[in-house]
CSV table of C-alpha atoms in Angstrom, one decimal:
chain,number,residue,atom,x,y,z
Z,1,MET,CA,12.6,-25.9,0.5
Z,2,SER,CA,9.8,-22.9,0.3
Z,3,SER,CA,9.4,-20.5,-2.6
Z,4,LEU,CA,8.1,-17.0,-2.7
Z,5,ALA,CA,5.4,-15.7,-4.8
Z,6,LEU,CA,3.6,-12.5,-5.0
Z,7,VAL,CA,-0.5,-12.9,-5.3
Z,8,SER,CA,-2.6,-10.2,-6.6
Z,9,THR,CA,-6.1,-10.1,-7.1
Z,10,PHE,CA,-8.4,-7.3,-8.0
Z,11,CYS,CA,-12.5,-7.7,-8.3
Z,12,PRO,CA,-15.5,-6.1,-7.1
Z,13,ASP,CA,-15.5,-5.3,-3.4
Z,14,ARG,CA,-17.7,-7.7,-1.4
Z,15,VAL,CA,-17.5,-8.9,2.0
Z,16,GLY,CA,-15.6,-11.8,2.6
Z,17,LEU,CA,-12.9,-11.1,0.4
Z,18,VAL,CA,-9.6,-10.9,2.9
Z,19,SER,CA,-11.4,-13.9,4.7
Z,20,ALA,CA,-11.6,-16.3,1.4
Z,21,VAL,CA,-8.1,-15.1,0.0
Z,22,THR,CA,-6.4,-15.5,3.0
Z,23,GLY,CA,-8.3,-18.6,4.2
Z,24,HIS,CA,-7.2,-20.5,0.9
Z,25,LEU,CA,-3.7,-19.4,1.3
Z,26,PHE,CA,-3.6,-20.8,5.0
Z,27,GLY,CA,-5.4,-24.0,3.4
Z,28,LEU,CA,-2.5,-24.4,1.2
Z,29,GLY,CA,0.1,-24.0,3.7
Z,30,ALA,CA,1.3,-20.8,2.4
Z,31,ASN,CA,2.4,-18.1,5.2
Z,32,LEU,CA,1.8,-14.5,4.2
Z,33,ARG,CA,4.7,-12.3,4.6
Z,34,ASP,CA,3.8,-8.6,3.7
Z,35,ALA,CA,0.3,-7.7,2.3
Z,36,THR,CA,-1.7,-5.1,1.6
Z,37,PHE,CA,-5.7,-4.7,0.6
Z,38,ALA,CA,-7.6,-1.7,-0.3
Z,39,VAL,CA,-11.2,-0.9,-1.6
Z,40,MET,CA,-10.5,1.4,-4.6
Z,41,GLY,CA,-13.7,2.5,-5.6
Z,42,SER,CA,-16.4,-0.5,-6.1
Z,43,GLY,CA,-13.2,-2.4,-6.8
Z,44,ALA,CA,-10.8,-4.1,-4.4
Z,45,GLU,CA,-6.9,-5.0,-4.7
Z,46,PHE,CA,-5.0,-7.7,-2.4
Z,47,SER,CA,-1.6,-8.1,-2.8
Z,48,ALA,CA,0.8,-10.6,-0.6
Z,49,VAL,CA,4.3,-12.1,-0.6
Z,50,CYS,CA,3.8,-15.5,0.3
Z,51,GLU,CA,6.0,-18.3,1.3
Z,52,LEU,CA,4.6,-21.4,-0.4
Z,53,PRO,CA,5.3,-24.6,1.1
Z,54,ASP,CA,7.4,-27.4,-0.9
Z,55,GLY,CA,5.4,-29.1,-3.7
Z,56,VAL,CA,2.9,-25.7,-4.4
Z,57,PRO,CA,3.5,-24.5,-7.5
Z,58,VAL,CA,2.1,-20.9,-8.4
Z,59,ALA,CA,-0.3,-22.1,-10.9
Z,60,GLU,CA,-2.0,-24.0,-8.4
Z,61,VAL,CA,-2.4,-21.2,-6.3
Z,62,GLN,CA,-3.7,-19.1,-9.3
Z,63,GLU,CA,-6.0,-21.9,-10.5
Z,64,GLY,CA,-7.4,-22.5,-6.7
Z,65,LEU,CA,-7.8,-18.7,-6.2
Z,66,ALA,CA,-9.7,-18.6,-9.5
Z,67,SER,CA,-12.4,-21.3,-7.8
Z,68,LEU,CA,-13.5,-19.4,-4.9
Z,69,PRO,CA,-17.1,-17.3,-5.5
Z,70,GLU,CA,-16.0,-15.0,-3.7
Z,71,LEU,CA,-13.0,-13.7,-6.7
Z,72,ALA,CA,-15.4,-14.1,-9.7
Z,73,GLY,CA,-14.9,-11.9,-12.6
Z,74,ALA,CA,-11.4,-11.2,-10.5
Z,75,GLN,CA,-8.1,-10.5,-12.2
Z,76,ILE,CA,-6.0,-12.7,-10.4
Z,77,LYS,CA,-2.1,-12.7,-10.6
Z,78,VAL,CA,0.3,-15.3,-9.0
Z,79,THR,CA,4.0,-14.9,-9.9
Z,80,PRO,CA,7.2,-16.0,-8.2
Z,81,PHE,CA,8.8,-13.1,-6.2
Z,82,ASP,CA,12.1,-12.6,-6.7
Z,83,PHE,CA,13.2,-9.8,-4.6
Z,84,ASP,CA,14.2,-10.2,-0.9
Z,85,PRO,CA,11.3,-10.6,1.4
Z,86,ASN,CA,13.0,-9.0,4.2
Z,87,PRO,CA,12.7,-5.1,4.1
Z,88,GLY,CA,15.7,-3.1,3.8
Z,89,PRO,CA,16.5,0.0,5.9
Z,90,LEU,CA,14.6,2.4,3.6
Z,91,ALA,CA,11.3,0.6,4.4
Z,92,ARG,CA,11.9,1.4,8.1
Z,93,ILE,CA,9.0,3.9,8.6
Z,94,THR,CA,10.0,7.0,10.2
Z,95,HIS,CA,7.0,9.4,10.0
Z,96,ARG,CA,3.2,9.5,8.8
Z,97,VAL,CA,2.4,12.4,6.8
Z,98,GLU,CA,-1.7,13.5,6.3
Z,99,VAL,CA,-2.2,15.8,3.8
Z,100,SER,CA,-6.3,16.7,3.5
Z,101,GLY,CA,-8.6,19.0,1.6
Z,102,GLY,CA,-9.7,19.8,-1.7
Z,103,ASP,CA,-8.6,17.7,-4.5
Z,104,GLN,CA,-6.2,19.0,-7.0
Z,105,PRO,CA,-4.8,17.9,-10.3
Z,106,GLY,CA,-1.0,16.6,-9.3
Z,107,LEU,CA,-1.5,16.7,-5.9
Z,108,ILE,CA,0.3,13.7,-5.2
Z,109,ALA,CA,3.0,14.1,-7.8
Z,110,ARG,CA,3.8,17.5,-6.1
Z,111,LEU,CA,4.2,16.3,-2.5
Z,112,SER,CA,6.0,12.7,-3.5
Z,113,GLU,CA,8.5,15.1,-5.1
Z,114,ILE,CA,9.1,16.8,-2.1
Z,115,PHE,CA,10.2,13.8,-0.5
Z,116,THR,CA,12.2,12.6,-3.3
Z,117,GLN,CA,14.5,16.2,-3.1
Z,118,PHE,CA,15.2,15.3,0.7
Z,119,GLU,CA,16.2,11.4,0.0
Z,120,ALA,CA,12.9,10.1,1.9
Z,121,ASN,CA,11.3,7.1,0.7
Z,122,ILE,CA,7.9,6.3,0.4
Z,123,VAL,CA,6.7,3.2,1.8
Z,124,ARG,CA,2.9,3.2,2.1
Z,125,LEU,CA,0.9,5.5,0.2
Z,126,ASP,CA,-3.0,5.7,0.5
Z,127,ALA,CA,-5.0,8.7,-1.0
Z,128,GLN,CA,-9.2,8.7,-1.4
Z,129,THR,CA,-11.9,10.9,-1.7
Z,130,LEU,CA,-14.2,11.0,1.4
Z,131,PRO,CA,-18.1,10.9,0.7
Z,132,GLU,CA,-19.8,13.9,0.8
Z,133,ARG,CA,-21.2,13.2,4.3
Z,134,GLU,CA,-17.5,12.9,5.6
Z,135,GLY,CA,-17.0,16.4,4.3
Z,136,GLY,CA,-16.2,15.4,0.6
Z,137,ARG,CA,-12.3,16.0,1.4
Z,138,TYR,CA,-9.4,14.5,-0.6
Z,139,VAL,CA,-7.1,12.4,1.9
Z,140,ILE,CA,-3.5,11.5,1.4
Z,141,ARG,CA,-1.6,9.5,3.9
Z,142,PHE,CA,2.0,8.8,3.7
Z,143,ALA,CA,4.3,6.6,5.9
Z,144,VAL,CA,8.1,7.5,4.6
Z,145,SER,CA,11.2,6.9,6.0
Z,146,ILE,CA,12.9,10.5,5.9
Z,147,PRO,CA,16.9,10.6,7.0
Z,148,PRO,CA,17.1,11.8,10.6
Z,149,GLU,CA,19.5,14.7,9.5
Z,150,ARG,CA,16.8,16.2,7.0
Z,151,ALA,CA,13.4,15.0,8.7
Z,152,GLY,CA,12.7,18.7,10.2
Z,153,THR,CA,13.3,20.6,6.7
Z,154,CYS,CA,11.6,17.8,4.6
Z,155,LEU,CA,8.3,17.9,7.0
Z,156,SER,CA,8.5,21.7,6.8
Z,157,ALA,CA,8.5,21.6,3.1
Z,158,VAL,CA,5.6,19.1,2.6
Z,159,ALA,CA,3.6,21.5,5.3
Z,160,ASN,CA,4.5,24.7,3.5
Z,161,THR,CA,3.5,23.3,0.0
Z,162,ALA,CA,0.1,21.9,1.6
Z,163,GLU,CA,-0.5,25.4,3.2
Z,164,THR,CA,-0.1,27.0,0.1
Z,165,MET,CA,-2.5,25.0,-1.4
Z,166,GLY,CA,-5.0,25.5,0.8
Z,167,LEU,CA,-4.7,21.8,2.5
Z,168,ILE,CA,-4.4,20.9,6.1
Z,169,CYS,CA,-1.1,18.8,6.8
Z,170,THR,CA,-0.3,16.8,9.9
Z,171,THR,CA,2.9,14.5,10.6
Z,172,GLU,CA,3.6,12.0,13.2
Z,173,ALA,CA,7.2,11.1,14.1
Z,174,LEU,CA,7.6,7.5,15.0
């Protein structure tokens, strides 16, 4: 019977990280479930829930990843994953929301509070400062699960808040 593990790495960004990590996991016979990768400043983060085959302990996965040249200097953590790997109804993305403009302290906190007020679950969040050559804007992308009966008012509240802060808001229903 397979076991589940959460594999997390954080290291300097470099070409080939995703390939090296996923190739190593594939070589062990691991099956990736939910996975994310993001460049954060000059660092990069990879996280995945993996099904490990029988006889492959988390320590072996961690040691193998630590031996990869692409992960030199990385923070690597492999732990048993004790949650249900199958997403529940709150993980079903119903809308994508993008807010962009000038960065402001507390921006993510303020917008996420609105989702909470309407019982919307943030499933994914990505925020980044775009380089000056791309306008120097701050962009936040939310993938959210909003109850259908609250979607219209929730999205209006987010758009109105963004507008009062001088930001642009776009939404997409899925």
